[in-house]
Amino acid sequence: MGEVKGFLKYKRQEAGHRSVQQRIMDFDELDLPLAPDQLRQQAARCMDCGIPFCHGVGCPLKNCIPDVNELVYKDRWQQACELLHSTNNFPEITARVCPAPCETACTLSVSDEPVLIRHIEFQIVERGFENGWIKPQPPAEKTGKRVAIIGSGPTGLAAAQQLARAGHETVIFEKDEKIGGLLRYGIPDFKLGKHIIDRRLKQLSAEGVQFQTGVEVGEDISARYLRKMFDCVCLTMGAGKPRDLNIPGRGYENIVFAMEYLSLQNKLCCGEPVDEANIISARNKVVVVIGGGDTGSDCVGTARRQGAKKIYQLEILPKPPDTRPPDTPWPMWPRIMRTSSSHEEGCERLWSIMTKKFSGVGVRVGRLDCCKAEWFKKKGKWQIKELPDTDFALEADLVILALGFEHVMHDGLIKALDLKLDERGNIAVDNYQSSQPGIFAAGDTVNGASLVVNAINSGREAAAAIDQWLRKKS
Ligand SMILES: Cc1cc2nc3c(=O)[nH]c(=O)nc-3n(C[C@H](O)[C@H](O)[C@H](O)COP(=O)(O)OP(=O)(O)OC[C@H]3O[C@@H](n4cnc5c(N)ncnc54)[C@H](O)[C@@H]3O)c2cc1C
Ligand code: SF4
C-alpha cells in the first residue's frame, strides 16, 4: 500500500480534457494527463483492499490493480508497466476506451469516489513507450505449428500475440485494408488515435505475427484451404450484423447505419482513399442519432466535428437515475446516467422515445414521427407501449441508426465451416472450441457485441486453449 491514509487525505481528481471549443475543430484525442505529483496522490488513494474488488470483480483481465497503484506511488514505473502487461496485451487501448468496470467496483466508491485506475494505467503505458520499456518478446523456440486468425480486432490481435509468443507461426487474415477491426474503423480518432494501434502493431510484427490484409476468408480464400494449410483456425470476426429499424420509410438513402458513417470518417482521418460520392457528412445538417449507447455517442461527436447544425440522440429506454439504483448494488456495473465527452459538445438527448415512421421527399428522409414510450412488466418480462397523445415530429437531414449489433455475419465462412450457433446467433463454443475440431472462436463472434477489455480477455483465453490443444495434438 502506498500511503496508509491517502484515501482520507486526497480527493479524486479527473484527468483534464481539451476545451470543447478547441477539440471540436479537429479529430485529435481529448485527454490531458495529470502532472506527476497529482498522479502520485491519486495512486496514494488506493487502500490495497484485502479483497480487491477492482481486480477480482471489476476487471475482466484481472489486472493487478492494487500492486500497480503501489508501484506508481513508489515511483517504480517500469515494474508497474511490466505488471500491467502481464495481464493485458494492450493497456494503451483500454486506458483510452474502457468504461472502467474496475472503478465502479472499487471499494472506495461505496462511500466516496473510486481510485482513478484508468488514468493511472494510461500514464504507465505511455511512459513505457516513451522510455522504450515495451519491447518485442519473440519466442525462444518455434513449435512448427501454424495458426490462422480470422479478423484483426482486439480479440484477434491479443490471441495472435499470445500464440506467437508461445512459438506458433501465426497469420492474421483481415478483410479490411488495415489492421485493427473496430479499434480502427469503429472507434473515432478523438477517443483512440490510430497511431496508437500502429505503434503496437510494430511490436506484434517483430514478435513474428504475420498480417494479410484485404483478404476476406470465405470469399478470397476458402475455409478448405485454411484447414489444409494451418493446424488450427481461430475465428475472431466480430459481431458485424447491425440491428435495423424496420418501420415505414426505412428505405430513404440518408438513413444509414452507424458503422457506415463512422468508418468513412475514420478512413478520412487517416488518409485512406474514399469514393467522394460515398462520403456522408453532417455539415450544416440536422442529425438524428437513433440509439442512446456508446456507438450513438461516437456518432454525436463525429457529427459535431463535421459541423452539424443540430444533433438529437433518441433512446427508447427511460432516462437512467443519477445515482446507483438498488437493482445494481456495488460492486456491480450500474445503469446510471452517463454523459460522454461527445454529449458535452452539444446534443439534445431524448429518452423513452419510439420512432414510428420516416417520411421525406424523393429518396431523402426529412422527418421522423415519434412518440413517448412506456415500459411495464408483464409476467416478469419488460414490455413497451406507446403513451397516448404524445406524438411529435422531428425534422432531419441525416438519420444514423446506432441500435447495436445482432451477431456475427452468418453467411460465408460460418456456412462453409458448418458451425453450430447458440440461441443468440453467436458461434457456439466449449472452451473456445467450436462444433468443428480445430476451429476455435472468440470475442464478439462468441459473446455478441461487447467491450474491448472483454475482447482482449477472450483472445488471451482462446490462445491458451489453442496452445494446449496444439501441444496435446503433437
Ligand atoms: C462505434 C463503436 C465504438 C465502440 N467503442 C468502444 C469503446 O469506447 N470501448 C469499448 O470497450 N468498446 C467499444 N466498442 C466495442 C468494441 O470495439 C468491440 O467489442 C471489439 O472491437 C470487439 O473485438 P473483436 O476483435 O471481437 O471484433 P472486431 O473489432 O469487430 O474485429 C473483427 C474483424 O474481423 C474482420 N472480419 C470479419 N469477417 C472476416 C472474414 N471473413 N475474413 C477476414 N476478416 C474478417 C472484420 O473486418 C474486423 O476487422 C465499440 C464498438 C463500436 C461499433
Ligand atoms: S478496490 Fe479500489 S481501493 Fe481497493 S485495491 Fe482496488 S483500487 Fe485500491
Coordinates of C-alpha atoms and ligand atoms in Angstrom, one line a residue:
M1 CA 0.0 0.0 0.0
G2 CA 1.3 3.4 -1.0
E3 CA 0.1 5.8 1.7
V4 CA -1.9 4.4 4.7
K5 CA -4.4 7.3 5.0
G6 CA -4.1 8.5 1.4
F7 CA -7.8 7.9 0.7
L8 CA -8.7 10.2 3.6
K9 CA -6.2 12.9 2.6
Y10 CA -6.7 13.2 -1.2
K11 CA -9.9 13.6 -3.3
R12 CA -10.3 12.1 -6.7
Q13 CA -9.0 14.4 -9.4
E14 CA -10.1 13.7 -13.0
A15 CA -7.6 14.0 -15.9
G16 CA -8.4 17.1 -18.0
H17 CA -9.9 17.3 -21.5
R18 CA -9.1 19.9 -24.2
S19 CA -11.8 22.6 -24.1
V20 CA -14.9 21.9 -26.1
Q21 CA -14.3 24.8 -28.4
Q22 CA -10.8 23.7 -29.2
R23 CA -11.4 19.9 -29.6
I24 CA -14.5 20.1 -31.9
M25 CA -12.2 21.8 -34.5
D26 CA -10.3 18.5 -35.1
F27 CA -10.4 14.7 -34.5
D28 CA -7.4 14.5 -32.2
E29 CA -7.6 12.8 -28.8
L30 CA -9.1 14.8 -25.9
D31 CA -7.3 13.7 -22.7
L32 CA -4.7 15.9 -20.9
P33 CA -2.6 14.0 -18.5
L34 CA -2.3 14.8 -14.7
A35 CA 1.0 16.1 -13.5
P36 CA 3.3 13.5 -11.8
D37 CA 2.7 14.7 -8.3
Q38 CA -1.0 14.8 -8.9
L39 CA -0.9 11.3 -10.2
R40 CA 1.1 10.0 -7.2
Q41 CA -1.7 11.4 -4.9
Q42 CA -4.3 9.5 -7.0
A43 CA -2.3 6.3 -6.6
A44 CA -2.0 7.0 -2.9
R45 CA -5.8 6.9 -2.6
C46 CA -5.7 3.1 -3.2
M47 CA -6.4 1.2 0.1
D48 CA -4.8 -2.1 -1.0
C49 CA -8.0 -3.9 0.0
G50 CA -7.7 -7.4 1.4
I51 CA -10.2 -8.4 -1.2
P52 CA -9.6 -6.0 -4.1
F53 CA -12.9 -5.9 -5.9
C54 CA -11.4 -3.8 -8.7
H55 CA -9.2 -6.8 -9.6
G56 CA -11.5 -9.7 -8.7
V57 CA -14.9 -8.5 -9.8
G58 CA -14.4 -5.3 -11.9
C59 CA -11.6 -6.0 -14.3
P60 CA -12.3 -8.9 -16.8
L61 CA -8.5 -9.1 -17.4
K62 CA -7.8 -9.4 -13.6
N63 CA -5.2 -6.6 -13.8
C64 CA -3.3 -6.5 -10.5
I65 CA -4.6 -3.0 -9.7
P66 CA -3.6 -2.5 -6.1
D67 CA 0.0 -3.6 -6.8
V68 CA 0.2 -1.4 -9.9
N69 CA -1.0 1.6 -7.8
E70 CA 1.6 0.9 -5.1
L71 CA 4.4 0.7 -7.7
V72 CA 3.4 4.0 -9.2
Y73 CA 3.2 5.6 -5.7
K74 CA 6.8 4.3 -5.1
D75 CA 8.0 5.7 -8.4
R76 CA 8.7 2.2 -9.8
W77 CA 7.2 2.8 -13.2
Q78 CA 9.0 0.2 -15.2
Q79 CA 7.8 -2.5 -12.8
A80 CA 4.3 -1.1 -12.9
C81 CA 4.5 -1.3 -16.7
E82 CA 5.6 -4.9 -16.7
L83 CA 2.9 -5.9 -14.2
L84 CA 0.2 -4.2 -16.3
H85 CA 1.4 -6.1 -19.4
S86 CA 1.4 -9.4 -17.5
T87 CA -2.4 -9.4 -17.8
N88 CA -3.3 -7.0 -20.6
N89 CA -1.7 -7.0 -24.1
F90 CA -2.9 -3.5 -25.0
P91 CA -3.2 -1.3 -21.9
E92 CA -2.7 1.8 -24.0
I93 CA -6.1 1.0 -25.7
T94 CA -8.1 0.0 -22.6
A95 CA -6.6 3.1 -20.9
R96 CA -8.3 5.2 -23.6
V97 CA -11.6 3.5 -24.3
C98 CA -12.5 1.1 -21.4
P99 CA -15.6 2.2 -19.4
A100 CA -13.5 1.0 -16.4
P101 CA -15.7 -1.5 -14.6
C102 CA -12.8 -1.7 -12.2
E103 CA -13.6 1.8 -11.0
T104 CA -17.3 1.1 -10.4
A105 CA -16.2 -2.0 -8.4
C106 CA -13.6 -0.1 -6.4
T107 CA -14.3 -0.3 -2.6
L108 CA -13.8 3.4 -2.3
S109 CA -16.8 4.0 -4.5
V110 CA -19.1 2.7 -1.7
S111 CA -18.8 5.9 0.3
D112 CA -16.5 8.1 -1.9
E113 CA -15.3 8.4 -5.4
P114 CA -13.2 5.5 -6.8
V115 CA -9.5 5.4 -7.4
L116 CA -8.5 6.9 -10.8
I117 CA -7.5 3.5 -12.1
R118 CA -7.9 4.0 -15.8
H119 CA -5.8 7.2 -16.0
I120 CA -3.0 5.7 -13.9
E121 CA -2.9 2.9 -16.4
F122 CA -2.8 5.4 -19.2
Q123 CA 0.3 7.2 -17.7
I124 CA 2.1 3.9 -17.0
V125 CA 1.8 2.6 -20.6
E126 CA 2.7 6.0 -22.2
R127 CA 5.8 6.2 -20.0
G128 CA 6.6 2.6 -21.0
F129 CA 6.6 3.5 -24.7
E130 CA 8.5 6.8 -24.2
N131 CA 11.2 5.0 -22.3
G132 CA 11.5 2.0 -24.6
W133 CA 10.4 -0.4 -21.9
I134 CA 7.8 -2.1 -24.2
K135 CA 9.9 -4.3 -26.4
P136 CA 9.1 -7.3 -28.7
Q137 CA 9.2 -10.6 -26.9
P138 CA 9.8 -13.2 -29.6
P139 CA 9.7 -16.8 -28.5
A140 CA 12.9 -18.6 -27.7
E141 CA 11.8 -21.7 -29.7
K142 CA 9.3 -22.3 -32.6
T143 CA 6.8 -25.2 -32.3
G144 CA 6.4 -25.6 -36.1
K145 CA 2.6 -25.3 -35.7
R146 CA 0.6 -22.9 -37.8
V147 CA -2.4 -20.9 -36.6
A148 CA -4.7 -18.8 -38.8
I149 CA -6.6 -16.0 -37.1
I150 CA -9.6 -14.5 -39.0
G151 CA -10.2 -10.9 -38.1
S152 CA -7.8 -8.3 -36.7
G153 CA -9.9 -6.6 -33.9
P154 CA -8.6 -6.6 -30.3
T155 CA -9.6 -10.3 -29.9
G156 CA -7.6 -11.5 -32.9
L157 CA -4.6 -9.2 -32.0
A158 CA -4.5 -10.4 -28.4
A159 CA -4.8 -14.1 -29.5
A160 CA -2.1 -13.6 -32.1
Q161 CA 0.3 -12.0 -29.8
Q162 CA -0.1 -14.8 -27.2
L163 CA 0.2 -17.6 -29.8
A164 CA 3.3 -16.0 -31.5
R165 CA 5.0 -15.7 -28.1
A166 CA 4.2 -19.3 -27.4
G167 CA 6.2 -20.2 -30.6
H168 CA 3.4 -20.9 -33.1
E169 CA 3.5 -19.4 -36.6
T170 CA 0.6 -17.0 -36.5
V171 CA -1.1 -15.4 -39.5
I172 CA -3.9 -12.9 -39.2
F173 CA -6.3 -12.6 -42.2
E174 CA -8.2 -9.3 -42.4
K175 CA -10.8 -8.3 -45.0
D176 CA -10.3 -4.6 -44.5
E177 CA -7.3 -2.7 -45.9
K178 CA -5.8 -2.1 -42.4
I179 CA -5.5 -4.0 -39.2
G180 CA -7.5 -3.2 -36.1
G181 CA -11.2 -4.1 -36.6
L182 CA -13.5 -1.7 -34.7
L183 CA -10.5 -0.1 -33.0
R184 CA -9.6 1.3 -36.4
Y185 CA -12.8 1.7 -38.3
G186 CA -15.4 2.0 -35.4
I187 CA -14.0 4.0 -32.5
P188 CA -13.4 7.6 -33.6
D189 CA -9.9 9.1 -33.6
F190 CA -10.9 11.6 -30.8
K191 CA -11.2 8.6 -28.5
L192 CA -8.4 6.4 -29.9
G193 CA -5.8 7.9 -32.3
K194 CA -4.8 5.3 -34.9
H195 CA -1.1 5.9 -34.4
I196 CA -1.7 4.1 -31.1
I197 CA -2.7 0.9 -32.9
D198 CA 0.2 1.2 -35.4
R199 CA 2.7 1.6 -32.6
R200 CA 1.6 -1.7 -31.0
L201 CA 1.5 -3.5 -34.4
K202 CA 5.2 -2.9 -34.8
Q203 CA 5.7 -5.0 -31.6
L204 CA 3.5 -7.8 -32.9
S205 CA 5.3 -7.9 -36.3
A206 CA 8.7 -8.1 -34.5
E207 CA 7.4 -11.0 -32.5
G208 CA 6.5 -12.9 -35.7
V209 CA 2.8 -12.2 -36.2
Q210 CA 2.1 -12.0 -40.0
F211 CA -0.7 -9.9 -41.4
Q212 CA -2.6 -10.5 -44.6
T213 CA -4.9 -7.6 -45.2
G214 CA -7.6 -7.2 -47.9
V215 CA -8.4 -10.9 -47.7
E216 CA -11.9 -12.0 -46.9
V217 CA -11.8 -15.5 -45.8
G218 CA -14.7 -17.5 -47.2
E219 CA -14.6 -15.2 -50.3
D220 CA -11.0 -14.6 -51.4
I221 CA -9.7 -17.8 -49.8
S222 CA -11.7 -20.8 -48.9
A223 CA -12.2 -22.4 -45.5
R224 CA -11.0 -25.7 -47.1
Y225 CA -7.7 -24.0 -48.0
L226 CA -7.3 -22.8 -44.4
R227 CA -7.9 -26.2 -42.9
K228 CA -5.3 -27.7 -45.2
M229 CA -2.6 -25.1 -44.7
F230 CA -3.0 -24.5 -40.9
D231 CA -3.0 -26.8 -37.9
C232 CA -5.8 -24.7 -36.4
V233 CA -8.0 -21.7 -37.1
C234 CA -9.4 -19.1 -34.7
L235 CA -12.4 -17.0 -35.8
T236 CA -12.4 -13.5 -34.3
M237 CA -14.6 -11.9 -36.9
G238 CA -16.6 -9.7 -34.5
A239 CA -20.4 -9.2 -34.4
G240 CA -20.9 -7.3 -37.6
K241 CA -24.7 -7.6 -38.2
P242 CA -26.2 -4.3 -37.3
R243 CA -29.7 -4.1 -35.7
D244 CA -32.1 -2.5 -38.0
L245 CA -35.3 -0.4 -37.5
N246 CA -37.8 -1.8 -39.9
I247 CA -40.5 0.8 -39.8
P248 CA -42.3 2.6 -42.7
G249 CA -39.9 4.7 -44.8
R250 CA -36.7 2.8 -43.8
G251 CA -35.5 2.8 -47.4
Y252 CA -34.5 6.5 -47.7
E253 CA -30.8 6.8 -48.7
N254 CA -29.9 9.3 -46.0
I255 CA -30.8 6.8 -43.2
V256 CA -27.5 5.0 -42.5
F257 CA -26.0 2.5 -40.1
A258 CA -23.6 3.9 -37.5
M259 CA -20.7 1.8 -38.9
E260 CA -21.2 3.1 -42.4
Y261 CA -21.0 6.6 -41.1
L262 CA -18.1 6.2 -38.6
S263 CA -15.9 4.0 -40.8
L264 CA -15.9 6.6 -43.5
Q265 CA -14.8 9.4 -41.2
N266 CA -12.1 7.1 -39.7
K267 CA -10.8 6.4 -43.2
L268 CA -10.8 10.2 -44.0
C269 CA -8.9 10.9 -40.8
C270 CA -6.1 8.6 -41.7
G271 CA -6.0 9.5 -45.4
E272 CA -7.4 6.2 -46.7
P273 CA -9.0 6.6 -50.2
V274 CA -12.7 7.1 -50.0
D275 CA -15.0 7.5 -53.0
E276 CA -16.2 11.1 -52.9
A277 CA -19.7 10.0 -53.9
N278 CA -19.9 7.8 -50.8
I279 CA -18.9 10.4 -48.2
I280 CA -21.6 11.0 -45.6
S281 CA -21.2 14.4 -44.0
A282 CA -23.3 16.0 -41.2
R283 CA -22.1 19.5 -42.2
N284 CA -25.0 22.1 -41.8
K285 CA -27.4 19.2 -41.2
V286 CA -30.0 18.3 -38.6
V287 CA -28.8 14.9 -37.5
V288 CA -30.9 12.4 -35.6
V289 CA -29.0 9.5 -34.0
I290 CA -31.3 6.7 -33.0
G291 CA -29.8 4.7 -30.1
G292 CA -28.6 6.1 -26.8
G293 CA -25.5 4.0 -26.3
D294 CA -21.8 4.5 -26.8
T295 CA -21.8 3.9 -30.5
G296 CA -24.6 6.6 -30.8
S297 CA -22.4 8.9 -28.7
D298 CA -19.5 8.4 -31.1
C299 CA -21.8 9.4 -33.9
V300 CA -22.7 12.6 -32.0
G301 CA -19.1 13.5 -31.5
T302 CA -18.3 12.8 -35.2
A303 CA -21.3 14.9 -36.4
R304 CA -20.3 17.7 -34.1
R305 CA -16.8 17.8 -35.6
Q306 CA -18.2 17.7 -39.1
G307 CA -20.2 20.8 -38.4
A308 CA -23.8 19.6 -37.8
K309 CA -26.4 22.3 -37.3
K310 CA -28.3 20.4 -34.6
I311 CA -28.0 16.9 -33.2
Y312 CA -30.6 14.8 -31.4
Q313 CA -29.9 11.4 -29.8
L314 CA -33.0 9.3 -29.2
E315 CA -33.1 6.4 -26.7
I316 CA -36.0 4.0 -26.3
L317 CA -35.2 3.2 -22.7
P318 CA -36.1 5.6 -19.9
K319 CA -33.6 8.1 -18.6
P320 CA -31.4 6.3 -16.0
P321 CA -31.0 7.6 -12.5
D322 CA -28.0 9.8 -11.5
T323 CA -27.0 7.5 -8.7
R324 CA -26.6 3.7 -8.4
P325 CA -30.0 2.1 -8.5
P326 CA -30.9 -0.7 -5.9
D327 CA -31.0 -3.4 -8.6
T328 CA -27.3 -3.0 -9.4
P329 CA -25.7 -2.6 -6.0
W330 CA -21.9 -2.2 -5.5
P331 CA -19.7 -3.8 -6.9
M332 CA -21.9 -4.5 -9.9
W333 CA -21.8 -2.3 -13.1
P334 CA -24.7 0.2 -12.6
R335 CA -27.0 1.5 -15.2
I336 CA -26.8 5.2 -14.3
M337 CA -26.9 8.4 -16.3
R338 CA -23.6 8.9 -18.2
T339 CA -22.5 12.0 -20.0
S340 CA -19.8 11.3 -22.6
S341 CA -17.4 13.9 -23.9
S342 CA -19.4 13.9 -27.1
H343 CA -22.6 14.8 -25.2
E344 CA -20.8 17.7 -23.6
E345 CA -20.0 19.0 -27.0
G346 CA -23.7 19.7 -27.7
C347 CA -26.6 17.4 -28.5
E348 CA -30.2 17.1 -27.3
R349 CA -30.8 13.7 -25.7
L350 CA -34.4 12.4 -25.6
W351 CA -35.4 9.4 -23.5
S352 CA -38.3 6.8 -23.8
I353 CA -38.7 7.7 -27.5
M354 CA -40.3 5.3 -30.0
T355 CA -39.7 6.2 -33.7
K356 CA -42.8 5.1 -35.7
K357 CA -42.2 6.3 -39.2
F358 CA -39.8 8.1 -41.6
S359 CA -41.0 10.3 -44.4
G360 CA -39.4 12.6 -46.9
V361 CA -39.2 13.8 -50.4
G362 CA -37.8 11.7 -53.2
V363 CA -35.0 9.4 -51.9
R364 CA -34.2 11.5 -48.8
V365 CA -35.7 11.4 -45.4
G366 CA -36.9 14.8 -44.0
R367 CA -39.0 13.9 -40.9
L368 CA -39.4 11.3 -38.1
D369 CA -42.7 10.6 -36.5
C370 CA -42.1 9.7 -32.9
C371 CA -44.0 9.2 -29.6
K372 CA -43.2 8.7 -25.9
A373 CA -42.9 5.1 -24.9
E374 CA -43.9 3.5 -21.6
W375 CA -42.2 0.4 -20.1
F376 CA -44.1 -2.0 -18.0
K377 CA -43.6 -5.6 -16.7
K378 CA -45.9 -8.4 -17.8
K379 CA -45.3 -11.9 -16.4
G380 CA -41.8 -10.8 -15.2
K381 CA -40.8 -9.5 -18.7
W382 CA -40.3 -5.9 -19.7
Q383 CA -42.8 -4.8 -22.4
I384 CA -43.2 -1.4 -24.2
K385 CA -46.2 0.5 -25.3
E386 CA -47.0 3.9 -26.8
L387 CA -48.1 6.6 -24.4
P388 CA -51.3 8.1 -25.9
D389 CA -51.3 11.7 -27.1
T390 CA -47.5 12.1 -27.0
D391 CA -46.9 12.1 -30.8
F392 CA -44.4 14.6 -32.1
A393 CA -42.2 15.0 -35.2
L394 CA -38.6 15.8 -35.7
E395 CA -37.1 17.3 -38.9
A396 CA -33.9 15.6 -40.0
D397 CA -31.4 15.8 -42.9
L398 CA -29.5 12.7 -41.8
V399 CA -30.6 9.7 -39.6
I400 CA -28.0 7.4 -38.1
L401 CA -29.0 4.0 -36.7
A402 CA -26.9 3.1 -33.7
L403 CA -29.1 0.3 -32.3
G404 CA -26.3 -2.2 -31.6
F405 CA -25.4 -5.4 -33.3
E406 CA -27.2 -8.7 -33.5
H407 CA -24.4 -11.2 -34.0
V408 CA -21.6 -12.4 -36.3
M409 CA -22.4 -12.4 -40.0
H410 CA -23.9 -15.8 -40.8
D411 CA -23.2 -16.2 -44.5
G412 CA -19.8 -17.1 -46.0
L413 CA -17.4 -18.6 -43.6
I414 CA -19.8 -19.8 -40.9
K415 CA -21.8 -21.7 -43.5
A416 CA -18.8 -23.1 -45.3
L417 CA -17.5 -24.4 -42.0
D418 CA -20.9 -25.7 -41.0
L419 CA -20.6 -24.2 -37.5
K420 CA -23.2 -24.6 -34.7
L421 CA -24.7 -21.3 -33.4
D422 CA -26.1 -20.6 -30.0
E423 CA -29.7 -19.3 -29.4
R424 CA -28.5 -15.7 -29.8
G425 CA -26.9 -16.4 -33.2
N426 CA -23.3 -16.3 -31.9
I427 CA -20.8 -19.1 -32.7
A428 CA -21.4 -21.9 -30.0
V429 CA -18.1 -22.8 -28.3
D430 CA -16.9 -25.0 -25.5
N431 CA -13.7 -23.6 -24.0
Y432 CA -13.4 -21.6 -27.2
Q433 CA -13.6 -24.8 -29.4
S434 CA -16.4 -24.6 -31.9
S435 CA -18.5 -27.5 -33.1
Q436 CA -15.8 -28.4 -35.6
P437 CA -12.5 -29.8 -34.3
G438 CA -9.5 -27.4 -34.7
I439 CA -11.8 -24.4 -35.3
F440 CA -11.8 -22.1 -32.4
A441 CA -13.7 -18.8 -31.9
A442 CA -13.5 -15.8 -29.5
G443 CA -14.5 -12.2 -28.8
D444 CA -17.7 -10.6 -30.1
T445 CA -18.2 -13.5 -32.5
V446 CA -18.9 -15.7 -29.5
N447 CA -20.1 -13.2 -26.9
G448 CA -22.1 -10.8 -29.1
A449 CA -21.2 -7.1 -29.2
S450 CA -19.3 -6.2 -26.1
L451 CA -16.2 -4.3 -24.9
V452 CA -12.6 -4.1 -25.9
V453 CA -11.5 -5.3 -22.5
N454 CA -13.7 -8.4 -22.9
A455 CA -12.3 -8.9 -26.4
I456 CA -8.7 -8.9 -25.2
N457 CA -9.6 -11.2 -22.4
S458 CA -11.3 -13.6 -24.8
G459 CA -8.4 -13.5 -27.2
R460 CA -6.0 -14.4 -24.4
E461 CA -8.1 -17.2 -23.1
A462 CA -8.7 -18.6 -26.6
A463 CA -4.9 -18.5 -27.3
A464 CA -4.3 -20.5 -24.1
A465 CA -6.9 -23.1 -25.2
I466 CA -5.4 -23.3 -28.7
D467 CA -1.9 -23.7 -27.3
Q468 CA -3.0 -26.6 -25.1
W469 CA -4.8 -28.2 -28.0
L470 CA -1.8 -28.0 -30.3
R471 CA 0.6 -29.3 -27.8
K472 CA -1.7 -32.3 -27.0
K473 CA -2.1 -33.0 -30.7
S474 CA 1.6 -33.1 -31.2
Ligands
LIG1 C1 -18.6 2.5 -32.9 C2 -18.1 1.6 -31.9 C3 -17.5 2.2 -30.8 C4 -17.0 1.4 -29.7 N1 -16.4 2.0 -28.7 C5 -16.0 1.2 -27.6 C6 -15.3 1.8 -26.5 O1 -15.2 3.0 -26.4 N2 -14.9 1.0 -25.5 C7 -15.0 -0.4 -25.6 O2 -14.6 -1.1 -24.7 N3 -15.7 -1.0 -26.7 C8 -16.1 -0.2 -27.7 N4 -16.8 -0.8 -28.7 C9 -16.9 -2.3 -28.8 C10 -15.5 -2.9 -29.2 O3 -15.0 -2.1 -30.3 C11 -15.7 -4.4 -29.7 O4 -16.3 -5.0 -28.6 C12 -14.4 -5.0 -30.0 O5 -13.8 -4.3 -31.0 C13 -14.7 -6.5 -30.5 O6 -13.5 -7.0 -30.9 P1 -13.4 -8.3 -31.9 O7 -11.9 -8.4 -32.2 O8 -14.1 -9.4 -31.3 O9 -14.2 -7.8 -33.2 P2 -13.9 -6.6 -34.2 O10 -13.2 -5.4 -33.6 O11 -15.3 -6.3 -34.8 O12 -13.0 -7.2 -35.3 C14 -13.4 -8.2 -36.2 C15 -12.6 -8.1 -37.5 O13 -12.8 -9.3 -38.3 C16 -12.8 -8.9 -39.7 N5 -13.5 -9.9 -40.4 C17 -14.8 -10.3 -40.4 N6 -15.1 -11.3 -41.2 C18 -13.9 -11.6 -41.9 C19 -13.6 -12.5 -42.9 N7 -14.4 -13.4 -43.4 N8 -12.3 -12.5 -43.3 C20 -11.4 -11.6 -42.8 N9 -11.7 -10.7 -41.9 C21 -12.9 -10.7 -41.4 C22 -13.5 -7.5 -39.6 O14 -13.2 -6.8 -40.8 C23 -12.9 -6.9 -38.4 O15 -11.7 -6.2 -38.7 C24 -17.2 0.0 -29.8 C25 -17.9 -0.6 -30.9 C26 -18.3 0.2 -31.9 C27 -19.1 -0.4 -33.1
SF4_2 S1 -10.8 -1.7 -4.8 FE1 -10.1 0.4 -5.0 S2 -9.1 0.9 -3.1 FE2 -9.3 -1.4 -3.1 S3 -7.4 -2.2 -4.0 FE3 -8.8 -1.8 -5.8 S4 -8.3 0.3 -6.5 FE4 -7.4 0.1 -4.4

